Amino acid sequence: MSSTTHSYRPTDLPDASEMRFGIVVAEWNQHITGALLEGALRILRQAGAGEHAVTVMHVPGSFELIYGAAELARHGLVDAIITIGCVIRGDTPHFDYICQGVTQEIARQNTEGKIPVIFGLLTTNTEQQALDRAGGTLGNKGEEFAATAIKMVNYAWQLQK
Ligand code: DLZ
């Protein structure tokens, strides 16, 4: 994991071997979201999450992350959900509407739902900025999304004890 993106390392993470994760991935800008997904899966595995403990679901665009995450949570099969999408301002006439809609709805799901929903939406001005964050010069943000999910499940479980 690149040290330029954040300060924590995979070895600092709680054991994820008993945790179940859902990942909802947007198909728009697939070359970016696919790389973010790979990064997220890598960290989940390194932290001990089993192959069958990770459910990956695909939705068409970032806007559909809202429904995708809400429905996945409703089924009660996972302890946290990671959303992964990428909206590039230059390519997207209604960039602000998509970004605001997804941000507000994922925030709402975190306060009204029962499990953490990780906000893994890259919002960049250019494709290069997105590439930099999807395994490029600034590391892979997917790793950070996964590490955050593990930490939040651990947080929830600590409160349940
Ligand atoms: C329509 C659209 C556009 C123009 N750009 C993007 C984008 O950059 N990233 C992304 O994830 N999705 C984009 N979409 C699709 C919308 O998220 C959504 O799928 C459609 O508006 C249909 O609801």
mmCIF file with all atom_site columns, C-alpha atoms and ligand atoms in Angstrom:
data_model
loop_
_atom_site.group_PDB
_atom_site.id
_atom_site.type_symbol
_atom_site.label_atom_id
_atom_site.label_alt_id
_atom_site.label_comp_id
_atom_site.label_asym_id
_atom_site.label_entity_id
_atom_site.label_seq_id
_atom_site.pdbx_PDB_ins_code
_atom_site.Cartn_x
_atom_site.Cartn_y
_atom_site.Cartn_z
_atom_site.occupancy
_atom_site.B_iso_or_equiv
_atom_site.pdbx_formal_charge
_atom_site.auth_seq_id
_atom_site.auth_comp_id
_atom_site.auth_asym_id
_atom_site.auth_atom_id
_atom_site.pdbx_PDB_model_num
ATOM   1   C CA  . MET A 1 1   ? 0.000   0.000   0.000   1.00 0.00 ? 1   MET A CA  1
ATOM   2   C CA  . SER A 1 2   ? 1.390   3.408   -0.874  1.00 0.00 ? 2   SER A CA  1
ATOM   3   C CA  . SER A 1 3   ? 2.365   5.558   2.088   1.00 0.00 ? 3   SER A CA  1
ATOM   4   C CA  . THR A 1 4   ? 1.378   8.666   0.154   1.00 0.00 ? 4   THR A CA  1
ATOM   5   C CA  . THR A 1 5   ? -2.348  7.982   0.329   1.00 0.00 ? 5   THR A CA  1
ATOM   6   C CA  . HIS A 1 6   ? -2.817  7.495   4.055   1.00 0.00 ? 6   HIS A CA  1
ATOM   7   C CA  . SER A 1 7   ? -0.991  6.657   7.225   1.00 0.00 ? 7   SER A CA  1
ATOM   8   C CA  . TYR A 1 8   ? -2.179  3.169   8.130   1.00 0.00 ? 8   TYR A CA  1
ATOM   9   C CA  . ARG A 1 9   ? -0.753  -0.136  6.911   1.00 0.00 ? 9   ARG A CA  1
ATOM   10  C CA  . PRO A 1 10  ? -2.475  -3.477  6.304   1.00 0.00 ? 10  PRO A CA  1
ATOM   11  C CA  . THR A 1 11  ? -0.589  -4.990  9.226   1.00 0.00 ? 11  THR A CA  1
ATOM   12  C CA  . ASP A 1 12  ? -2.285  -2.504  11.558  1.00 0.00 ? 12  ASP A CA  1
ATOM   13  C CA  . LEU A 1 13  ? -5.731  -3.734  10.612  1.00 0.00 ? 13  LEU A CA  1
ATOM   14  C CA  . PRO A 1 14  ? -8.027  -5.813  12.814  1.00 0.00 ? 14  PRO A CA  1
ATOM   15  C CA  . ASP A 1 15  ? -8.439  -9.483  11.918  1.00 0.00 ? 15  ASP A CA  1
ATOM   16  C CA  . ALA A 1 16  ? -11.161 -9.712  9.247   1.00 0.00 ? 16  ALA A CA  1
ATOM   17  C CA  . SER A 1 17  ? -11.459 -13.507 9.156   1.00 0.00 ? 17  SER A CA  1
ATOM   18  C CA  . GLU A 1 18  ? -14.940 -13.460 10.739  1.00 0.00 ? 18  GLU A CA  1
ATOM   19  C CA  . MET A 1 19  ? -16.181 -10.424 8.783   1.00 0.00 ? 19  MET A CA  1
ATOM   20  C CA  . ARG A 1 20  ? -18.430 -10.391 5.712   1.00 0.00 ? 20  ARG A CA  1
ATOM   21  C CA  . PHE A 1 21  ? -18.243 -7.640  3.131   1.00 0.00 ? 21  PHE A CA  1
ATOM   22  C CA  . GLY A 1 22  ? -20.317 -6.475  0.198   1.00 0.00 ? 22  GLY A CA  1
ATOM   23  C CA  . ILE A 1 23  ? -18.718 -4.472  -2.589  1.00 0.00 ? 23  ILE A CA  1
ATOM   24  C CA  . VAL A 1 24  ? -20.920 -2.582  -5.049  1.00 0.00 ? 24  VAL A CA  1
ATOM   25  C CA  . VAL A 1 25  ? -18.971 -1.514  -8.135  1.00 0.00 ? 25  VAL A CA  1
ATOM   26  C CA  . ALA A 1 26  ? -20.059 0.852   -10.912 1.00 0.00 ? 26  ALA A CA  1
ATOM   27  C CA  . GLU A 1 27  ? -19.352 -0.183  -14.511 1.00 0.00 ? 27  GLU A CA  1
ATOM   28  C CA  . TRP A 1 28  ? -18.859 3.373   -15.738 1.00 0.00 ? 28  TRP A CA  1
ATOM   29  C CA  . ASN A 1 29  ? -15.106 4.064   -16.055 1.00 0.00 ? 29  ASN A CA  1
ATOM   30  C CA  . GLN A 1 30  ? -14.535 0.354   -15.590 1.00 0.00 ? 30  GLN A CA  1
ATOM   31  C CA  . HIS A 1 31  ? -10.775 0.629   -16.133 1.00 0.00 ? 31  HIS A CA  1
ATOM   32  C CA  . ILE A 1 32  ? -10.691 2.713   -12.948 1.00 0.00 ? 32  ILE A CA  1
ATOM   33  C CA  . THR A 1 33  ? -13.361 1.010   -10.839 1.00 0.00 ? 33  THR A CA  1
ATOM   34  C CA  . GLY A 1 34  ? -11.937 -2.419  -11.715 1.00 0.00 ? 34  GLY A CA  1
ATOM   35  C CA  . ALA A 1 35  ? -8.521  -1.380  -10.425 1.00 0.00 ? 35  ALA A CA  1
ATOM   36  C CA  . LEU A 1 36  ? -10.078 0.027   -7.249  1.00 0.00 ? 36  LEU A CA  1
ATOM   37  C CA  . LEU A 1 37  ? -11.937 -3.263  -6.768  1.00 0.00 ? 37  LEU A CA  1
ATOM   38  C CA  . GLU A 1 38  ? -8.684  -5.210  -7.111  1.00 0.00 ? 38  GLU A CA  1
ATOM   39  C CA  . GLY A 1 39  ? -7.082  -2.999  -4.474  1.00 0.00 ? 39  GLY A CA  1
ATOM   40  C CA  . ALA A 1 40  ? -10.010 -3.477  -2.097  1.00 0.00 ? 40  ALA A CA  1
ATOM   41  C CA  . LEU A 1 41  ? -10.026 -7.265  -2.544  1.00 0.00 ? 41  LEU A CA  1
ATOM   42  C CA  . ARG A 1 42  ? -6.269  -7.419  -1.958  1.00 0.00 ? 42  ARG A CA  1
ATOM   43  C CA  . ILE A 1 43  ? -6.560  -5.727  1.438   1.00 0.00 ? 43  ILE A CA  1
ATOM   44  C CA  . LEU A 1 44  ? -9.606  -7.739  2.515   1.00 0.00 ? 44  LEU A CA  1
ATOM   45  C CA  . ARG A 1 45  ? -7.745  -10.966 1.730   1.00 0.00 ? 45  ARG A CA  1
ATOM   46  C CA  . GLN A 1 46  ? -4.571  -9.766  3.481   1.00 0.00 ? 46  GLN A CA  1
ATOM   47  C CA  . ALA A 1 47  ? -6.643  -9.027  6.587   1.00 0.00 ? 47  ALA A CA  1
ATOM   48  C CA  . GLY A 1 48  ? -8.051  -12.550 6.544   1.00 0.00 ? 48  GLY A CA  1
ATOM   49  C CA  . ALA A 1 49  ? -11.455 -12.201 4.868   1.00 0.00 ? 49  ALA A CA  1
ATOM   50  C CA  . GLY A 1 50  ? -12.433 -15.490 3.247   1.00 0.00 ? 50  GLY A CA  1
ATOM   51  C CA  . GLU A 1 51  ? -13.264 -15.763 -0.440  1.00 0.00 ? 51  GLU A CA  1
ATOM   52  C CA  . HIS A 1 52  ? -16.902 -16.562 0.327   1.00 0.00 ? 52  HIS A CA  1
ATOM   53  C CA  . ALA A 1 53  ? -17.130 -13.721 2.815   1.00 0.00 ? 53  ALA A CA  1
ATOM   54  C CA  . VAL A 1 54  ? -16.906 -11.086 0.074   1.00 0.00 ? 54  VAL A CA  1
ATOM   55  C CA  . THR A 1 55  ? -19.877 -10.473 -2.221  1.00 0.00 ? 55  THR A CA  1
ATOM   56  C CA  . VAL A 1 56  ? -19.139 -8.347  -5.300  1.00 0.00 ? 56  VAL A CA  1
ATOM   57  C CA  . MET A 1 57  ? -22.103 -6.799  -7.123  1.00 0.00 ? 57  MET A CA  1
ATOM   58  C CA  . HIS A 1 58  ? -22.001 -4.636  -10.251 1.00 0.00 ? 58  HIS A CA  1
ATOM   59  C CA  . VAL A 1 59  ? -24.278 -1.709  -11.093 1.00 0.00 ? 59  VAL A CA  1
ATOM   60  C CA  . PRO A 1 60  ? -24.299 0.411   -14.285 1.00 0.00 ? 60  PRO A CA  1
ATOM   61  C CA  . GLY A 1 61  ? -23.200 3.823   -13.002 1.00 0.00 ? 61  GLY A CA  1
ATOM   62  C CA  . SER A 1 62  ? -22.214 5.571   -9.804  1.00 0.00 ? 62  SER A CA  1
ATOM   63  C CA  . PHE A 1 63  ? -25.748 6.828   -9.304  1.00 0.00 ? 63  PHE A CA  1
ATOM   64  C CA  . GLU A 1 64  ? -26.899 3.220   -8.981  1.00 0.00 ? 64  GLU A CA  1
ATOM   65  C CA  . LEU A 1 65  ? -24.511 2.707   -6.049  1.00 0.00 ? 65  LEU A CA  1
ATOM   66  C CA  . ILE A 1 66  ? -27.305 4.180   -3.923  1.00 0.00 ? 66  ILE A CA  1
ATOM   67  C CA  . TYR A 1 67  ? -29.845 1.469   -4.722  1.00 0.00 ? 67  TYR A CA  1
ATOM   68  C CA  . GLY A 1 68  ? -27.176 -1.204  -4.958  1.00 0.00 ? 68  GLY A CA  1
ATOM   69  C CA  . ALA A 1 69  ? -25.883 -0.547  -1.456  1.00 0.00 ? 69  ALA A CA  1
ATOM   70  C CA  . ALA A 1 70  ? -29.351 -0.096  0.069   1.00 0.00 ? 70  ALA A CA  1
ATOM   71  C CA  . GLU A 1 71  ? -30.613 -3.402  -1.318  1.00 0.00 ? 71  GLU A CA  1
ATOM   72  C CA  . LEU A 1 72  ? -27.488 -5.284  -0.338  1.00 0.00 ? 72  LEU A CA  1
ATOM   73  C CA  . ALA A 1 73  ? -27.776 -3.957  3.219   1.00 0.00 ? 73  ALA A CA  1
ATOM   74  C CA  . ARG A 1 74  ? -31.455 -4.901  3.348   1.00 0.00 ? 74  ARG A CA  1
ATOM   75  C CA  . HIS A 1 75  ? -30.600 -8.556  2.790   1.00 0.00 ? 75  HIS A CA  1
ATOM   76  C CA  . GLY A 1 76  ? -28.531 -8.585  5.981   1.00 0.00 ? 76  GLY A CA  1
ATOM   77  C CA  . LEU A 1 77  ? -25.795 -10.843 4.648   1.00 0.00 ? 77  LEU A CA  1
ATOM   78  C CA  . VAL A 1 78  ? -22.812 -8.541  5.151   1.00 0.00 ? 78  VAL A CA  1
ATOM   79  C CA  . ASP A 1 79  ? -21.246 -6.554  7.990   1.00 0.00 ? 79  ASP A CA  1
ATOM   80  C CA  . ALA A 1 80  ? -20.174 -3.592  5.836   1.00 0.00 ? 80  ALA A CA  1
ATOM   81  C CA  . ILE A 1 81  ? -20.567 -2.383  2.281   1.00 0.00 ? 81  ILE A CA  1
ATOM   82  C CA  . ILE A 1 82  ? -17.908 -0.724  0.137   1.00 0.00 ? 82  ILE A CA  1
ATOM   83  C CA  . THR A 1 83  ? -19.212 1.347   -2.762  1.00 0.00 ? 83  THR A CA  1
ATOM   84  C CA  . ILE A 1 84  ? -16.836 1.899   -5.675  1.00 0.00 ? 84  ILE A CA  1
ATOM   85  C CA  . GLY A 1 85  ? -17.443 4.408   -8.453  1.00 0.00 ? 85  GLY A CA  1
ATOM   86  C CA  . CYS A 1 86  ? -15.669 7.062   -10.479 1.00 0.00 ? 86  CYS A CA  1
ATOM   87  C CA  . VAL A 1 87  ? -17.129 10.290  -11.848 1.00 0.00 ? 87  VAL A CA  1
ATOM   88  C CA  . ILE A 1 88  ? -14.889 12.467  -14.026 1.00 0.00 ? 88  ILE A CA  1
ATOM   89  C CA  . ARG A 1 89  ? -15.946 16.087  -14.283 1.00 0.00 ? 89  ARG A CA  1
ATOM   90  C CA  . GLY A 1 90  ? -14.716 16.663  -17.806 1.00 0.00 ? 90  GLY A CA  1
ATOM   91  C CA  . ASP A 1 91  ? -16.678 13.676  -19.164 1.00 0.00 ? 91  ASP A CA  1
ATOM   92  C CA  . THR A 1 92  ? -19.828 14.214  -17.186 1.00 0.00 ? 92  THR A CA  1
ATOM   93  C CA  . PRO A 1 93  ? -22.269 17.057  -17.918 1.00 0.00 ? 93  PRO A CA  1
ATOM   94  C CA  . HIS A 1 94  ? -24.224 16.436  -14.708 1.00 0.00 ? 94  HIS A CA  1
ATOM   95  C CA  . PHE A 1 95  ? -21.135 15.702  -12.567 1.00 0.00 ? 95  PHE A CA  1
ATOM   96  C CA  . ASP A 1 96  ? -22.358 17.761  -9.609  1.00 0.00 ? 96  ASP A CA  1
ATOM   97  C CA  . TYR A 1 97  ? -25.799 16.145  -9.545  1.00 0.00 ? 97  TYR A CA  1
ATOM   98  C CA  . ILE A 1 98  ? -24.383 12.614  -9.579  1.00 0.00 ? 98  ILE A CA  1
ATOM   99  C CA  . CYS A 1 99  ? -21.746 13.390  -6.941  1.00 0.00 ? 99  CYS A CA  1
ATOM   100 C CA  . GLN A 1 100 ? -24.157 15.192  -4.617  1.00 0.00 ? 100 GLN A CA  1
ATOM   101 C CA  . GLY A 1 101 ? -26.833 12.548  -5.001  1.00 0.00 ? 101 GLY A CA  1
ATOM   102 C CA  . VAL A 1 102 ? -24.491 9.675   -4.218  1.00 0.00 ? 102 VAL A CA  1
ATOM   103 C CA  . THR A 1 103 ? -22.787 11.518  -1.367  1.00 0.00 ? 103 THR A CA  1
ATOM   104 C CA  . GLN A 1 104 ? -26.031 12.455  0.368   1.00 0.00 ? 104 GLN A CA  1
ATOM   105 C CA  . GLU A 1 105 ? -27.604 9.046   -0.034  1.00 0.00 ? 105 GLU A CA  1
ATOM   106 C CA  . ILE A 1 106 ? -24.572 7.099   1.151   1.00 0.00 ? 106 ILE A CA  1
ATOM   107 C CA  . ALA A 1 107 ? -24.367 9.462   4.124   1.00 0.00 ? 107 ALA A CA  1
ATOM   108 C CA  . ARG A 1 108 ? -28.054 8.826   4.852   1.00 0.00 ? 108 ARG A CA  1
ATOM   109 C CA  . GLN A 1 109 ? -27.581 5.066   4.675   1.00 0.00 ? 109 GLN A CA  1
ATOM   110 C CA  . ASN A 1 110 ? -24.819 5.368   7.265   1.00 0.00 ? 110 ASN A CA  1
ATOM   111 C CA  . THR A 1 111 ? -27.084 7.147   9.742   1.00 0.00 ? 111 THR A CA  1
ATOM   112 C CA  . GLU A 1 112 ? -30.330 5.296   9.031   1.00 0.00 ? 112 GLU A CA  1
ATOM   113 C CA  . GLY A 1 113 ? -29.011 1.837   8.226   1.00 0.00 ? 113 GLY A CA  1
ATOM   114 C CA  . LYS A 1 114 ? -27.521 -0.815  10.484  1.00 0.00 ? 114 LYS A CA  1
ATOM   115 C CA  . ILE A 1 115 ? -24.121 -1.333  8.872   1.00 0.00 ? 115 ILE A CA  1
ATOM   116 C CA  . PRO A 1 116 ? -21.297 0.967   7.706   1.00 0.00 ? 116 PRO A CA  1
ATOM   117 C CA  . VAL A 1 117 ? -21.390 1.951   4.036   1.00 0.00 ? 117 VAL A CA  1
ATOM   118 C CA  . ILE A 1 118 ? -17.999 3.106   2.818   1.00 0.00 ? 118 ILE A CA  1
ATOM   119 C CA  . PHE A 1 119 ? -17.953 6.051   0.425   1.00 0.00 ? 119 PHE A CA  1
ATOM   120 C CA  . GLY A 1 120 ? -15.686 4.868   -2.370  1.00 0.00 ? 120 GLY A CA  1
ATOM   121 C CA  . LEU A 1 121 ? -16.607 7.387   -5.030  1.00 0.00 ? 121 LEU A CA  1
ATOM   122 C CA  . LEU A 1 122 ? -13.685 8.981   -6.855  1.00 0.00 ? 122 LEU A CA  1
ATOM   123 C CA  . THR A 1 123 ? -14.690 12.454  -8.030  1.00 0.00 ? 123 THR A CA  1
ATOM   124 C CA  . THR A 1 124 ? -11.960 13.936  -10.171 1.00 0.00 ? 124 THR A CA  1
ATOM   125 C CA  . ASN A 1 125 ? -11.513 16.694  -12.714 1.00 0.00 ? 125 ASN A CA  1
ATOM   126 C CA  . THR A 1 126 ? -9.603  14.518  -15.167 1.00 0.00 ? 126 THR A CA  1
ATOM   127 C CA  . GLU A 1 127 ? -9.141  10.868  -16.073 1.00 0.00 ? 127 GLU A CA  1
ATOM   128 C CA  . GLN A 1 128 ? -5.447  11.149  -15.152 1.00 0.00 ? 128 GLN A CA  1
ATOM   129 C CA  . GLN A 1 129 ? -6.331  12.188  -11.592 1.00 0.00 ? 129 GLN A CA  1
ATOM   130 C CA  . ALA A 1 130 ? -8.512  9.095   -11.326 1.00 0.00 ? 130 ALA A CA  1
ATOM   131 C CA  . LEU A 1 131 ? -5.788  6.841   -12.745 1.00 0.00 ? 131 LEU A CA  1
ATOM   132 C CA  . ASP A 1 132 ? -3.314  8.284   -10.238 1.00 0.00 ? 132 ASP A CA  1
ATOM   133 C CA  . ARG A 1 133 ? -5.609  7.069   -7.426  1.00 0.00 ? 133 ARG A CA  1
ATOM   134 C CA  . ALA A 1 134 ? -6.411  3.664   -8.932  1.00 0.00 ? 134 ALA A CA  1
ATOM   135 C CA  . GLY A 1 135 ? -2.986  2.071   -8.733  1.00 0.00 ? 135 GLY A CA  1
ATOM   136 C CA  . GLY A 1 136 ? -1.014  4.996   -10.131 1.00 0.00 ? 136 GLY A CA  1
ATOM   137 C CA  . THR A 1 137 ? 1.282   7.548   -8.586  1.00 0.00 ? 137 THR A CA  1
ATOM   138 C CA  . LEU A 1 138 ? -0.978  8.190   -5.585  1.00 0.00 ? 138 LEU A CA  1
ATOM   139 C CA  . GLY A 1 139 ? -1.567  4.548   -4.733  1.00 0.00 ? 139 GLY A CA  1
ATOM   140 C CA  . ASN A 1 140 ? -4.833  2.649   -4.872  1.00 0.00 ? 140 ASN A CA  1
ATOM   141 C CA  . LYS A 1 141 ? -7.764  4.188   -3.036  1.00 0.00 ? 141 LYS A CA  1
ATOM   142 C CA  . GLY A 1 142 ? -9.538  0.829   -3.168  1.00 0.00 ? 142 GLY A CA  1
ATOM   143 C CA  . GLU A 1 143 ? -7.091  -0.390  -0.527  1.00 0.00 ? 143 GLU A CA  1
ATOM   144 C CA  . GLU A 1 144 ? -8.060  2.530   1.670   1.00 0.00 ? 144 GLU A CA  1
ATOM   145 C CA  . PHE A 1 145 ? -11.785 1.843   1.198   1.00 0.00 ? 145 PHE A CA  1
ATOM   146 C CA  . ALA A 1 146 ? -11.262 -1.780  2.289   1.00 0.00 ? 146 ALA A CA  1
ATOM   147 C CA  . ALA A 1 147 ? -9.145  -0.832  5.283   1.00 0.00 ? 147 ALA A CA  1
ATOM   148 C CA  . THR A 1 148 ? -11.855 1.616   6.339   1.00 0.00 ? 148 THR A CA  1
ATOM   149 C CA  . ALA A 1 149 ? -14.537 -1.071  6.029   1.00 0.00 ? 149 ALA A CA  1
ATOM   150 C CA  . ILE A 1 150 ? -12.546 -3.463  8.231   1.00 0.00 ? 150 ILE A CA  1
ATOM   151 C CA  . LYS A 1 151 ? -12.016 -0.773  10.847  1.00 0.00 ? 151 LYS A CA  1
ATOM   152 C CA  . MET A 1 152 ? -15.686 0.166   10.869  1.00 0.00 ? 152 MET A CA  1
ATOM   153 C CA  . VAL A 1 153 ? -16.872 -3.417  11.293  1.00 0.00 ? 153 VAL A CA  1
ATOM   154 C CA  . ASN A 1 154 ? -14.438 -3.712  14.186  1.00 0.00 ? 154 ASN A CA  1
ATOM   155 C CA  . TYR A 1 155 ? -15.866 -0.488  15.611  1.00 0.00 ? 155 TYR A CA  1
ATOM   156 C CA  . ALA A 1 156 ? -19.430 -1.822  15.392  1.00 0.00 ? 156 ALA A CA  1
ATOM   157 C CA  . TRP A 1 157 ? -18.455 -5.125  16.992  1.00 0.00 ? 157 TRP A CA  1
ATOM   158 C CA  . GLN A 1 158 ? -16.668 -3.378  19.854  1.00 0.00 ? 158 GLN A CA  1
ATOM   159 C CA  . LEU A 1 159 ? -19.896 -1.558  20.697  1.00 0.00 ? 159 LEU A CA  1
ATOM   160 C CA  . GLN A 1 160 ? -21.870 -4.814  20.634  1.00 0.00 ? 160 GLN A CA  1
ATOM   161 C CA  . LYS A 1 161 ? -19.669 -6.482  23.275  1.00 0.00 ? 161 LYS A CA  1
HETATM 162 C C1  . DLZ B 2 .   ? -24.520 9.361   -17.291 1.00 0.00 ? 1   DLZ B C1  1
HETATM 163 C C2  . DLZ B 2 .   ? -23.192 9.252   -16.630 1.00 0.00 ? 1   DLZ B C2  1
HETATM 164 C C3  . DLZ B 2 .   ? -22.147 10.110  -16.984 1.00 0.00 ? 1   DLZ B C3  1
HETATM 165 C C4  . DLZ B 2 .   ? -22.304 11.169  -18.036 1.00 0.00 ? 1   DLZ B C4  1
HETATM 166 N N1  . DLZ B 2 .   ? -20.946 10.013  -16.407 1.00 0.00 ? 1   DLZ B N1  1
HETATM 167 C C5  . DLZ B 2 .   ? -20.736 9.064   -15.464 1.00 0.00 ? 1   DLZ B C5  1
HETATM 168 C C6  . DLZ B 2 .   ? -19.476 8.939   -14.829 1.00 0.00 ? 1   DLZ B C6  1
HETATM 169 O O1  . DLZ B 2 .   ? -18.497 9.653   -15.102 1.00 0.00 ? 1   DLZ B O1  1
HETATM 170 N N2  . DLZ B 2 .   ? -19.336 7.986   -13.875 1.00 0.00 ? 1   DLZ B N2  1
HETATM 171 C C7  . DLZ B 2 .   ? -20.354 7.153   -13.515 1.00 0.00 ? 1   DLZ B C7  1
HETATM 172 O O2  . DLZ B 2 .   ? -20.164 6.305   -12.644 1.00 0.00 ? 1   DLZ B O2  1
HETATM 173 N N3  . DLZ B 2 .   ? -21.569 7.254   -14.106 1.00 0.00 ? 1   DLZ B N3  1
HETATM 174 C C8  . DLZ B 2 .   ? -21.777 8.170   -15.069 1.00 0.00 ? 1   DLZ B C8  1
HETATM 175 N N4  . DLZ B 2 .   ? -22.989 8.282   -15.675 1.00 0.00 ? 1   DLZ B N4  1
HETATM 176 C C9  . DLZ B 2 .   ? -24.032 7.273   -15.356 1.00 0.00 ? 1   DLZ B C9  1
HETATM 177 C C10 . DLZ B 2 .   ? -24.851 7.594   -14.098 1.00 0.00 ? 1   DLZ B C10 1
HETATM 178 O O3  . DLZ B 2 .   ? -24.121 7.287   -12.926 1.00 0.00 ? 1   DLZ B O3  1
HETATM 179 C C11 . DLZ B 2 .   ? -26.134 6.735   -14.081 1.00 0.00 ? 1   DLZ B C11 1
HETATM 180 O O4  . DLZ B 2 .   ? -25.784 5.401   -14.385 1.00 0.00 ? 1   DLZ B O4  1
HETATM 181 C C12 . DLZ B 2 .   ? -27.147 7.208   -15.107 1.00 0.00 ? 1   DLZ B C12 1
HETATM 182 O O5  . DLZ B 2 .   ? -27.454 8.569   -14.896 1.00 0.00 ? 1   DLZ B O5  1
HETATM 183 C C13 . DLZ B 2 .   ? -28.444 6.377   -15.021 1.00 0.00 ? 1   DLZ B C13 1
HETATM 184 O O6  . DLZ B 2 .   ? -29.038 6.501   -13.738 1.00 0.00 ? 1   DLZ B O6  1
#
